[in-house]
XYZ file of C-alpha atoms in Angstrom:
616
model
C 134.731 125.620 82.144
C 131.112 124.893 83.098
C 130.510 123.697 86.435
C 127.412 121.786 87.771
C 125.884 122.934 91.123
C 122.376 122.535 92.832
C 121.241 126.096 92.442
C 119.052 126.169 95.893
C 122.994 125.959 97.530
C 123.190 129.439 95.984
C 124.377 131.666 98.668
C 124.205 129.678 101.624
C 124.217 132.883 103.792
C 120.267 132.527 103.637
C 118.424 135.233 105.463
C 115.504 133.469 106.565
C 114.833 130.627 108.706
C 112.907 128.851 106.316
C 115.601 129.245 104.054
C 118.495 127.661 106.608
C 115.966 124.996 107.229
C 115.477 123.967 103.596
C 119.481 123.686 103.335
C 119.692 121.871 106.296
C 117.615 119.506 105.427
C 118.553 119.076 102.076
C 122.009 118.533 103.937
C 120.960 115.861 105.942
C 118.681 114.043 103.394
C 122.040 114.216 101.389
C 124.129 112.785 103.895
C 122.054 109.262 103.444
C 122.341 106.477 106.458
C 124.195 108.291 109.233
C 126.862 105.888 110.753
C 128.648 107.935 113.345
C 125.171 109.190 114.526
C 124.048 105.489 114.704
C 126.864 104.499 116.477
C 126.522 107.695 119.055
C 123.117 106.486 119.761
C 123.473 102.651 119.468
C 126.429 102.828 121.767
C 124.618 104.030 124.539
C 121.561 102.269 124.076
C 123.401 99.305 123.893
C 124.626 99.819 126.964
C 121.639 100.704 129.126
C 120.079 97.368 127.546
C 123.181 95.309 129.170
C 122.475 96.968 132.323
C 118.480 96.642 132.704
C 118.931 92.718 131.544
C 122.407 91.608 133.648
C 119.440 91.565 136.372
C 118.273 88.326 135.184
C 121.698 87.067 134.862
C 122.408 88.093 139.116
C 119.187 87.248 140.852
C 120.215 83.580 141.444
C 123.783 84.430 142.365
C 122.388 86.899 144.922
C 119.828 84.594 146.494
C 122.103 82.001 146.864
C 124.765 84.323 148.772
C 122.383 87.025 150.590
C 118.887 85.173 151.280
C 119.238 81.578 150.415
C 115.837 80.256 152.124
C 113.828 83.602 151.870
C 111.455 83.365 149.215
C 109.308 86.899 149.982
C 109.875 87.919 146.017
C 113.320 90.228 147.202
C 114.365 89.535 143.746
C 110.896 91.220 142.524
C 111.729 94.453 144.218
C 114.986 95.004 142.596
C 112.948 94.870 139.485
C 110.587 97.158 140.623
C 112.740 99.667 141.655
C 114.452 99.712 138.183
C 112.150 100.271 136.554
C 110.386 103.000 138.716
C 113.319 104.919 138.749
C 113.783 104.343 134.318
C 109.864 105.732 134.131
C 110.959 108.820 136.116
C 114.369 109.325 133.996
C 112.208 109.126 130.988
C 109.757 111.688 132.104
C 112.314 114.097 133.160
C 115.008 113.571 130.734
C 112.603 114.215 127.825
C 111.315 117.220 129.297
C 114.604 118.396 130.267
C 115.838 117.634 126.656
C 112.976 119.736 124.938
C 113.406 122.541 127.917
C 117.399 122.855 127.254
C 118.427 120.678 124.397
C 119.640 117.624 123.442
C 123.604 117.842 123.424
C 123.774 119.218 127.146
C 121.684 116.200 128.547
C 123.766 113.839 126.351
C 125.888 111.686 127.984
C 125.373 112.987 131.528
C 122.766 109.744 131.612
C 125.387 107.624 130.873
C 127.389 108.778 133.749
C 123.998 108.660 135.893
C 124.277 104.670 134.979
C 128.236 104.703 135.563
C 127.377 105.943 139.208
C 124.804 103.206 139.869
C 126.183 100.232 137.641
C 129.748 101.119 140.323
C 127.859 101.302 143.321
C 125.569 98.073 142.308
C 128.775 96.476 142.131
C 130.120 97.342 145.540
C 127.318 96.868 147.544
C 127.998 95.055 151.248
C 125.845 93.614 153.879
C 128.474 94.993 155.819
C 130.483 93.511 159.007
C 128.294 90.539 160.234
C 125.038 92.010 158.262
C 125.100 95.243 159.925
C 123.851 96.944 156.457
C 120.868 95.676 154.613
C 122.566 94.559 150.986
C 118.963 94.807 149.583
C 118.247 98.501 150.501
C 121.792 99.148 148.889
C 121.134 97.664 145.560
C 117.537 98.779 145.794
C 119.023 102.474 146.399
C 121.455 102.180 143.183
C 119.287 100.332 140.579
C 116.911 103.062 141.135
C 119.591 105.667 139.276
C 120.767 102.764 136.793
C 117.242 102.709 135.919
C 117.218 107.021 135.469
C 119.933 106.554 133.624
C 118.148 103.588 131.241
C 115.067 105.711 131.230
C 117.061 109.343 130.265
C 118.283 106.932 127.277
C 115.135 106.379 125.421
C 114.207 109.614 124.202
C 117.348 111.294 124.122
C 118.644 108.291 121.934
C 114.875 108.300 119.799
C 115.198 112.067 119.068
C 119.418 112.568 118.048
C 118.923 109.536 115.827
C 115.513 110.910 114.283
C 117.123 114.797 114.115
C 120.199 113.784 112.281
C 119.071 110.986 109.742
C 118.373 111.215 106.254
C 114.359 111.287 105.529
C 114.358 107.956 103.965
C 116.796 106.552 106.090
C 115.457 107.647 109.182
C 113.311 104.150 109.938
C 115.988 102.323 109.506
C 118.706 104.149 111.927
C 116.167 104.000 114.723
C 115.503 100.183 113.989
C 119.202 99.879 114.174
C 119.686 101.620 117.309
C 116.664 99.391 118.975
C 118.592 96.239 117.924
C 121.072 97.268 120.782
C 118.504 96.143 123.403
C 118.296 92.571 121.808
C 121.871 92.669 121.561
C 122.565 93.783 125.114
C 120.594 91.410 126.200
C 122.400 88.491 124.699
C 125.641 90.384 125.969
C 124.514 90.226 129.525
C 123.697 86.406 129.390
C 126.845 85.696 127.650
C 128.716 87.821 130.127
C 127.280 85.938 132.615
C 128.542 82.107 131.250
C 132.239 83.396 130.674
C 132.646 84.829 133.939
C 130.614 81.561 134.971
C 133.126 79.625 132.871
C 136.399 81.368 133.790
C 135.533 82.420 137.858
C 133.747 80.066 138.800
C 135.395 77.049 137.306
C 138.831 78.341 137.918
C 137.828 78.597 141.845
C 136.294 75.141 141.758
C 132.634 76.202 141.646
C 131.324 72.809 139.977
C 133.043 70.946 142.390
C 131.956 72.758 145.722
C 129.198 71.790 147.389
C 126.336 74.617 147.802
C 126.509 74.551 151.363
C 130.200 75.770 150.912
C 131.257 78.816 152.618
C 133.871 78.723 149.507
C 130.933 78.791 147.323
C 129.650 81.898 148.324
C 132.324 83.892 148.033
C 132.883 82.813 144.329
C 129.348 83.369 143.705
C 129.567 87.199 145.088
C 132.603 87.589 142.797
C 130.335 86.276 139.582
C 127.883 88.550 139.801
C 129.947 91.716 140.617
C 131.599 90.982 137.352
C 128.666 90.682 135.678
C 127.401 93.903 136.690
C 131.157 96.149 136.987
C 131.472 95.323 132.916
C 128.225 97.262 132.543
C 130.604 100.353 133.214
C 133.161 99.581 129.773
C 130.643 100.165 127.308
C 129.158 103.039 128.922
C 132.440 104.961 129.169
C 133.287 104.572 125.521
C 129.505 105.396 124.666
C 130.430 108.869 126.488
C 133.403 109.510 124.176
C 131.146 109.052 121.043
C 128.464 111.334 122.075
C 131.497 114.044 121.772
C 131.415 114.158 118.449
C 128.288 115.406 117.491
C 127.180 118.827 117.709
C 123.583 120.186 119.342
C 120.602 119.117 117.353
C 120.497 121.298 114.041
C 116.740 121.277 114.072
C 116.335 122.480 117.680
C 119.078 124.855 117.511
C 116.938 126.376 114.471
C 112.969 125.803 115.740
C 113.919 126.022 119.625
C 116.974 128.431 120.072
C 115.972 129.953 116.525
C 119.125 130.370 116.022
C 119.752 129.945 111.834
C 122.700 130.633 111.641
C 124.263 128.541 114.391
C 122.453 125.531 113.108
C 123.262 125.583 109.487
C 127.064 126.016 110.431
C 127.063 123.412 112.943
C 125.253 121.409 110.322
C 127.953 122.209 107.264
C 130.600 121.464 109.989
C 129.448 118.330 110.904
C 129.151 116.938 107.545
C 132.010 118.743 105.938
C 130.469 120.013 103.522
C 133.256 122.246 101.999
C 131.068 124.234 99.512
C 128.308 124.016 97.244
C 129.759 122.547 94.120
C 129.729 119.187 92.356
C 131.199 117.465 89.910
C 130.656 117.831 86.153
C 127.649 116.122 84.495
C 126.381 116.362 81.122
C 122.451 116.307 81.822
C 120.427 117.851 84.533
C 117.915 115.279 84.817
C 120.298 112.803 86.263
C 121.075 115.275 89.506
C 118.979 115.444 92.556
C 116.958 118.013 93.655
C 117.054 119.498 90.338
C 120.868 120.121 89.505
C 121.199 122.123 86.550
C 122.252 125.676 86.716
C 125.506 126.715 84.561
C 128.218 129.229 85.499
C 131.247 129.932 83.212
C 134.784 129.448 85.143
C 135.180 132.377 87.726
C 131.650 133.516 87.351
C 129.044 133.046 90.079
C 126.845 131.194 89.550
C 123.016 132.759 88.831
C 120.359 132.092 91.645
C 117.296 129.921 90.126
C 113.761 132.316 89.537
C 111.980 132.543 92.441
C 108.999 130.604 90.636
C 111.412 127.432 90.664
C 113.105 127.927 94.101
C 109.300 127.490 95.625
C 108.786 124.408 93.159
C 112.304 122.742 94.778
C 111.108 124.062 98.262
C 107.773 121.839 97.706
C 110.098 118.897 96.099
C 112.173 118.906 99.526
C 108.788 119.003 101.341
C 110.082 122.559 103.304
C 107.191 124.208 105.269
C 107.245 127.458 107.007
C 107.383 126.823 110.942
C 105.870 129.399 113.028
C 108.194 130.370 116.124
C 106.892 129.575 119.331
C 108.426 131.362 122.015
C 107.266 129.519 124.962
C 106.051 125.923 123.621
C 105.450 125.088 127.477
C 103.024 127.783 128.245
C 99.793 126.686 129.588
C 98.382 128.504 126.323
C 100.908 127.079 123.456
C 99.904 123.834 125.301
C 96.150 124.156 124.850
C 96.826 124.896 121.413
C 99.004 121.901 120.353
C 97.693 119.048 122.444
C 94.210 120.244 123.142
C 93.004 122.528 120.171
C 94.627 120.688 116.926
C 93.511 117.441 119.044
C 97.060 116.476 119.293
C 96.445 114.915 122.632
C 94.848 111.773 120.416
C 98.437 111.111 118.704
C 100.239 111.315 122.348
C 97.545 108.855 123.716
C 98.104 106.496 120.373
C 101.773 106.628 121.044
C 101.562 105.806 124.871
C 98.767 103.870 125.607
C 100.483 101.158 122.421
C 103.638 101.138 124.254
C 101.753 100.269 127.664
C 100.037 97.358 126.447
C 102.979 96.051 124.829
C 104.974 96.629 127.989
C 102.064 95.083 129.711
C 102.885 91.545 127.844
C 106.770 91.963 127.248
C 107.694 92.179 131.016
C 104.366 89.729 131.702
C 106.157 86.886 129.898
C 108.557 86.295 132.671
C 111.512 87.714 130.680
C 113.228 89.005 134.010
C 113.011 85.654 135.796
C 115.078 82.991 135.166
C 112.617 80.616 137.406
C 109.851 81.689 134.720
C 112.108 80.253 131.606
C 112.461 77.296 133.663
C 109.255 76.634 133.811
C 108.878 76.907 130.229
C 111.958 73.767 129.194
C 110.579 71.388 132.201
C 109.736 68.051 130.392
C 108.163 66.324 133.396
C 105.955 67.155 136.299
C 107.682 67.922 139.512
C 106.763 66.784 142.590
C 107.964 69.550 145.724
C 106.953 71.439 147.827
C 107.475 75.232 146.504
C 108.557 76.241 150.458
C 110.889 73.988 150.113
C 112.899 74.703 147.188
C 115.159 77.219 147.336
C 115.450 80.846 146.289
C 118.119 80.830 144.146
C 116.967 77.317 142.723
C 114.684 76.756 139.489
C 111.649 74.501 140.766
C 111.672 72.524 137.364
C 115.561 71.703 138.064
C 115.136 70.602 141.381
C 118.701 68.436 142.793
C 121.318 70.553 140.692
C 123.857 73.023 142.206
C 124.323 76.582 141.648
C 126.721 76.229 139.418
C 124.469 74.310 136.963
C 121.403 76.324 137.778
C 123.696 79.402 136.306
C 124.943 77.718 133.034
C 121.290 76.746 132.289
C 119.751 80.265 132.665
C 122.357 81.703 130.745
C 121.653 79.428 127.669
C 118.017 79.441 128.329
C 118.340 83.045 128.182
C 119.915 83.059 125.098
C 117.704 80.941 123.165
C 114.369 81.518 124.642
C 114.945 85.372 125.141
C 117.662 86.660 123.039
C 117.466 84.955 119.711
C 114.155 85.255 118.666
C 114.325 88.845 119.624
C 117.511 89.458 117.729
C 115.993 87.807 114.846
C 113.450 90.013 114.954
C 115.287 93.121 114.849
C 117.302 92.302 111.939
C 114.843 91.146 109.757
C 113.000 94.640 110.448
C 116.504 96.656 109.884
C 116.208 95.445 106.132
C 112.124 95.571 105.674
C 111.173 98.883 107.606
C 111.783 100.923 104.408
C 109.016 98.559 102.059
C 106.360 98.261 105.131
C 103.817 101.265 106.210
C 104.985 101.635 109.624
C 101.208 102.636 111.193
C 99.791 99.126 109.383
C 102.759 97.114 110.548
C 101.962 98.103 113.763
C 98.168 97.116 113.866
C 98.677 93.847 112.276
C 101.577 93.014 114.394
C 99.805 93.815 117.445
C 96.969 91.473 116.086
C 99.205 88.747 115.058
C 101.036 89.045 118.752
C 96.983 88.765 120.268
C 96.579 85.245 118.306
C 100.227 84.512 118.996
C 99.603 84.824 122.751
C 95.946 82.643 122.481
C 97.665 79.754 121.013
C 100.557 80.120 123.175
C 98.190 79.846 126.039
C 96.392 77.518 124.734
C 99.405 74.826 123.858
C 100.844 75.792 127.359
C 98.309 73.359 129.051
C 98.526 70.623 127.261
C 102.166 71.016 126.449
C 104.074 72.125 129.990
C 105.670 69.563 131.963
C 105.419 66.427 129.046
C 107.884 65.784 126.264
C 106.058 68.207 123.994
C 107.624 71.396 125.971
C 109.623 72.039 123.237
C 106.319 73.366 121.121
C 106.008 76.107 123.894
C 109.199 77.072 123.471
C 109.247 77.633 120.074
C 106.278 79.373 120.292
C 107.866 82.063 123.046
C 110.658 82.140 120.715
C 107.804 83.593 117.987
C 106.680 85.704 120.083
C 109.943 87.052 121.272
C 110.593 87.649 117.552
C 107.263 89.140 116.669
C 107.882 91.552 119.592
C 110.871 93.069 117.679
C 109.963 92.482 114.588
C 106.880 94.727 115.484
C 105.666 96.718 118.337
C 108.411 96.922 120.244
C 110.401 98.490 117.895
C 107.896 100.572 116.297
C 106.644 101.563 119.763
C 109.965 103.638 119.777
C 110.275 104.419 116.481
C 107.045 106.330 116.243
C 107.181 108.700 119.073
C 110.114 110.203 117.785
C 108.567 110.819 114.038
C 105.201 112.358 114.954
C 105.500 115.135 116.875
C 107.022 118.833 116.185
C 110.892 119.551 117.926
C 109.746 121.766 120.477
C 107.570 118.736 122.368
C 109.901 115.560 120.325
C 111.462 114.074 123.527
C 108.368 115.122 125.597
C 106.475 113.040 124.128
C 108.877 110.334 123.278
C 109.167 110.298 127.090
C 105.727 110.313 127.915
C 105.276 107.328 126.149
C 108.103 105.553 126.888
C 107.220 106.015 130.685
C 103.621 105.130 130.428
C 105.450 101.836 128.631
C 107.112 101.449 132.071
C 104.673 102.022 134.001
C 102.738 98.635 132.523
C 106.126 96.889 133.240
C 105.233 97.912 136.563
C 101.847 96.941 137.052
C 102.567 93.263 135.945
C 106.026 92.593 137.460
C 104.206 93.951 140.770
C 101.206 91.589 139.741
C 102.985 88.547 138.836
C 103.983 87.053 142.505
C 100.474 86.965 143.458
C 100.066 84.370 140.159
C 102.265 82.135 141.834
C 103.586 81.116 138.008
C 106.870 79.436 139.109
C 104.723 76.593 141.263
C 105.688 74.077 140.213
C 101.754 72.864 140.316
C 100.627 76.190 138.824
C 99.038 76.750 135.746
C 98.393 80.108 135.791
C 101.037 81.344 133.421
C 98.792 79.804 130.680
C 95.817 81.538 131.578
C 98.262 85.081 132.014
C 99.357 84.542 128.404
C 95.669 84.015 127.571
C 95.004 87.240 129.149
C 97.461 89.085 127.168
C 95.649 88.274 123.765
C 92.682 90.450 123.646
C 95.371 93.315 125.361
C 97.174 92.763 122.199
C 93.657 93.741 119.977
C 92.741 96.280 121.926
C 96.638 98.114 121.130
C 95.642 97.319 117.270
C 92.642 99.350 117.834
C 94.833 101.941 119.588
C 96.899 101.985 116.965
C 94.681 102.209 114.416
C 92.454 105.088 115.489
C 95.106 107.610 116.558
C 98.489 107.140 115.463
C 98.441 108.607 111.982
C 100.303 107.620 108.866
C 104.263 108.725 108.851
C 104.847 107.852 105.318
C 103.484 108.445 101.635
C 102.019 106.371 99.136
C 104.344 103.441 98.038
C 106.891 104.734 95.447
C 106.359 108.442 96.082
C 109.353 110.282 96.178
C 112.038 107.026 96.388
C 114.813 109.110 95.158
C 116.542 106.847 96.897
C 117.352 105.146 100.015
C 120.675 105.232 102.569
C 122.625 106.930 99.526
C 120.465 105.638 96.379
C 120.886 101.824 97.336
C 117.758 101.049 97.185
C 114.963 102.205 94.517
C 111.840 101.247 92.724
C 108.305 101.404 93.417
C 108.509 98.984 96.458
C 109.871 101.758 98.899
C 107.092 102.985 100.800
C 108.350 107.047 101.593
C 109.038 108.454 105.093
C 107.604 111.834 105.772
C 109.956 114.514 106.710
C 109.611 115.631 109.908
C 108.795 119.033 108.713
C 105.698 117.600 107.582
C 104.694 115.617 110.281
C 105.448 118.572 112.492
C 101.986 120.410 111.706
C 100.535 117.600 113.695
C 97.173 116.586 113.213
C 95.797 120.468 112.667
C 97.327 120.908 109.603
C 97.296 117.198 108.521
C 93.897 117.966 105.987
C 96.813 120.220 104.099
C 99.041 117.117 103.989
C 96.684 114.612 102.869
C 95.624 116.995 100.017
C 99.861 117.385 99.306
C 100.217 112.866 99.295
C 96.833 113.104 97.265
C 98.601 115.325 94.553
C 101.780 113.047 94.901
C 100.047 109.957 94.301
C 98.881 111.228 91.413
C 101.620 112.516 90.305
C 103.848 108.926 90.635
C 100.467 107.233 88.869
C 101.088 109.597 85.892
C 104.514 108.980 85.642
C 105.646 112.666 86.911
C 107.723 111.691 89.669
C 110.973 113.445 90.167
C 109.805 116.245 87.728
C 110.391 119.787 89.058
């Protein structure tokens, strides 16, 4: 009986590193589109994205209950101390997650945001306001947003570590779509419990100055925020059933051995053989060795083993006992002129944070403001805090079931939209152009935007500005946003993969903190203001200057179009369109070893041109 195997599974006792690594990442590029990592990863990230955005959905339901006449910007402060504490989680969680690994950091976020999203939801001014109800939200949103920040790179760096070369885009795009999708969640959240509290207590009937009122309103949004808890817990029982990270167990621990079993046990992989064929040039990776039944099988030559090993893009990894001494950092970052990669990665994601929280997207006033078809004429003082200026006279109930749907279309949709039109494209774009020319389309996006909002705001041609935000909601996901996380994740070596993820991430936040901080001294939600046109004018030379970023130091993560497509998510998808990830392996030498690489995709374009592809 004659039995076809892939001859590099010879023996998979391997006695090098370099060996384990080539079979475990042969194993994983094997395994195609991941689905219990992506739902390990999505879960969560889901989650944290319900959390950060069910803020939008409360604000007005605590105004209107806590400080009803107080219009100081509380609301802002909440926000700010979110996100503070989400820039710290992603510093240390990243660090922590490079320092000690991946599996014994994940899910302990998600019970970080358990703890807050439970004590959010109880908070009390206490008997006759002897506690402060701000300084106890204020004190948990700070560890819901740890939590939301510990999520970023931890998520980025599982989903990266685990997936398939080619399909490793795509499962990172797919676990971003959660934050659209949370975000939806949280406004819809918000209208049933709307829709089933409120009206079954009589809230569209009371009167705002109802005591009644009140204490339906404090019930909404404690809903709102306790159901933050339910996806969180069942994202914790997913993340038990993946093992440690084989490629930090192997270039961290350097421990081989533990990684490729963990690997093979993980997949269940139950040996090395496969089923019969009748010609070798229709296997991967170069099937074609021969055994007769109860022989074992004979080891390919040495001279072909390094020809597969070069196939599989394999490259010897030096150990590196101590990645975080002050001298292994001078090396990476300073030396090799990594540093310019880390600064492409963060200073892209803080100009696009910079505009994304800028637009207003975490205040419902500020999507009022967009959908007002008339000029109002009040007194800002006046209105009050829990009330939209451009929907002055309605109750709270009404003011709630707008937002929500505003929300939903102005926010949510185009953002969703977005998100799933890059799911099915990532693998035919370059990622590093994609994310120049988005960031330039998003700079003339934002210049007509501002542009149309003057003549536009406040008359029956409102609707244009919407659409537009809508466009630029979409363009967000459909570019930087997504690739902002994507990228981090791809370009740099294991040791220093959620470092850097986090770094970036963080300095991300930290923009989101500069404007949201910024914004109340703009005054955008006068009604009589116009500077929210001139702020979205602002943002469109921001938006060049992170194409520029972009283009001078984030360098390329992929090959030359149709190099290498083997296949894609299992051999779904083939042809010359594909446009080739880089292994991480490759991408690992960073940028002092990137003349190598560029001489390695020179030889490969060549070799597709010829017509040699998939030759060994």
């Amino acid at each position: 009986m004659r039995v076809w195997i892939n001859p590099t599974d010879v023996g998979r006792h391997h006695t090098t590193n370099d060996d384990k690594r080539e079979q475990i990442c042969r194993d994983i590029d094997n395994n195609g589109f991941d689905w219990q990592v992506w739902a390990v990863a999505a879960s969560g990230f889901f989650t944290d994205s319900y959390n950060l955005f069910a803020t939008n959905v409360i604000l007005p339901c605590l105004a209107f209950v806590y400080w009803p006449d107080d219009n100081s910007g509380r609301e802002g402060k909440i926000n700010i101390i979110t996100l503070v504490g989400s820039c710290l989680g992603q510093l240390i969680f990243g660090f922590l997650a490079d320092r000690y690994g991946r599996r014994k950091l994940y899910g302990f976020e998600l019970i970080v945001v358990i703890f807050g999203t439970l004590g959010v939801a109880q908070s009390s001014a206490g008997y006759n306001d002897s506690m402060s109800i701000l300084s106890w939200m204020m004190f948990w949103r700070f560890f819901v947003g740890v939590g939301i920040g510990a999520e970023y790179p931890l998520s980025a760096v599982i989903t990266a570590e685990f997936a398939a070369r080619q399909s490793r885009a795509r499962m990172m795009a797919a676990v971003f779509i959660m934050q659209p999708i949370g975000q939806l969640m949280a406004s819809l959240v918000g209208l049933i419990v709307l829709l089933t509290v409120g009206r079954a207590g009589g809230l569209h009937l009371m009167q705002d100055d109802d005591e009644a009122a009140k204490k339906i309103v404090d019930s909404i949004w404690r809903w709102v925020i306790g159901v933050g808890a339910i996806p969180a817990l069942i994202a914790i029982g997913f993340r038990l059933t993946i093992p440690e990270s084989p490629r930090y167990t192997l270039d961290v621990d350097q421990d081989g051995a533990r990684a490729l079993r963990d690997t093979e046990q993980y997949l269940r992989q139950p040996g090395a053989s496969f089923p019969t064929a009748d010609d070798d040039s229709s296997r991967p990776n170069g099937l074609a060795a021969v055994a007769p039944s109860g022989t074992a099988p004979t080891p390919p030559p040495p001279g072909r083993r390094r020809r597969i090993r070069r196939r599989l893009n394999i490259h010897h990894l030096p150990t590196h006992p101590n990645p975080f001494s002050y001298a292994e950092l001078k090396r990476y970052f300073w030396t090799e002129g990594n540093y310019r990669t880390l600064a492409g990665t963060a200073l892209t994601w803080f100009l696009l944070d910079l505009a994304f929280y800028g637009l207003g997207i975490n205040n419902p006033r500020t999507i009022a403001r967009l959908w007002s078809s008339k000029r109002v004429e009040v007194v800002e003082e006046l209105i009050p805090s829990w009330a939209n200026p451009a929907d002055v006279g309605i109750g709270i109930y009404e003011t709630l079931r707008l937002d929500g749907v505003r929300a939903i279309i102005t926010d949510a949709a185009g953002s969703l939209v977005g998100s799933a039109v890059l799911i099915k494209a990532i693998n035919y774009v370059p990622r590093r152009a994609w994310l120049v020319w988005s960031f330039a389309g998003m700079g003339v996006l934002f210049a007509v935007i501002g542009g149309s909002y003057f003549r536009a705001v406040d008359t029956d041609l409102h609707a244009l500005v919407i659409t537009l935000y809508v466009l630029v909601q979409l363009l967000f996901n459909l570019g930087p946003n997504t690739l902002t996380f994507i990228l981090p994740a791809e370009l740099f070596p294991t040791r220093y993969r959620a470092t850097c993820h986090g770094i970036s991430a963080s300095l991300g936040k930290l923009g989101s903190i500069v404007v949201v901080a910024f914004l109340p001294s703009l005054h955008i939600n006068d009604p009589h203001s116009r500077h929210l046109g001139y702020l979205l004018i602002a943002f469109a030379p921001l938006m060049g200057i992170g194409a520029l970023v972009a283009w001078a130091w984030i360098p390329e993560v992929q090959g030359p179009r149709g190099s290498a497509a083997k296949g894609v998510d299992g051999g779904k998808e083939r042809g010359r369109w594909v446009v080739s990830s880089l292994s991480l392996e490759e991408l690992a030498v960073g940028l002092g070893g990137r003349g190598k690489l560029r001489g390695r995709l020179g030889r490969r374009r060549r070799n597709v041109e010829g017509g040699e592809n998939g030759r060994v």
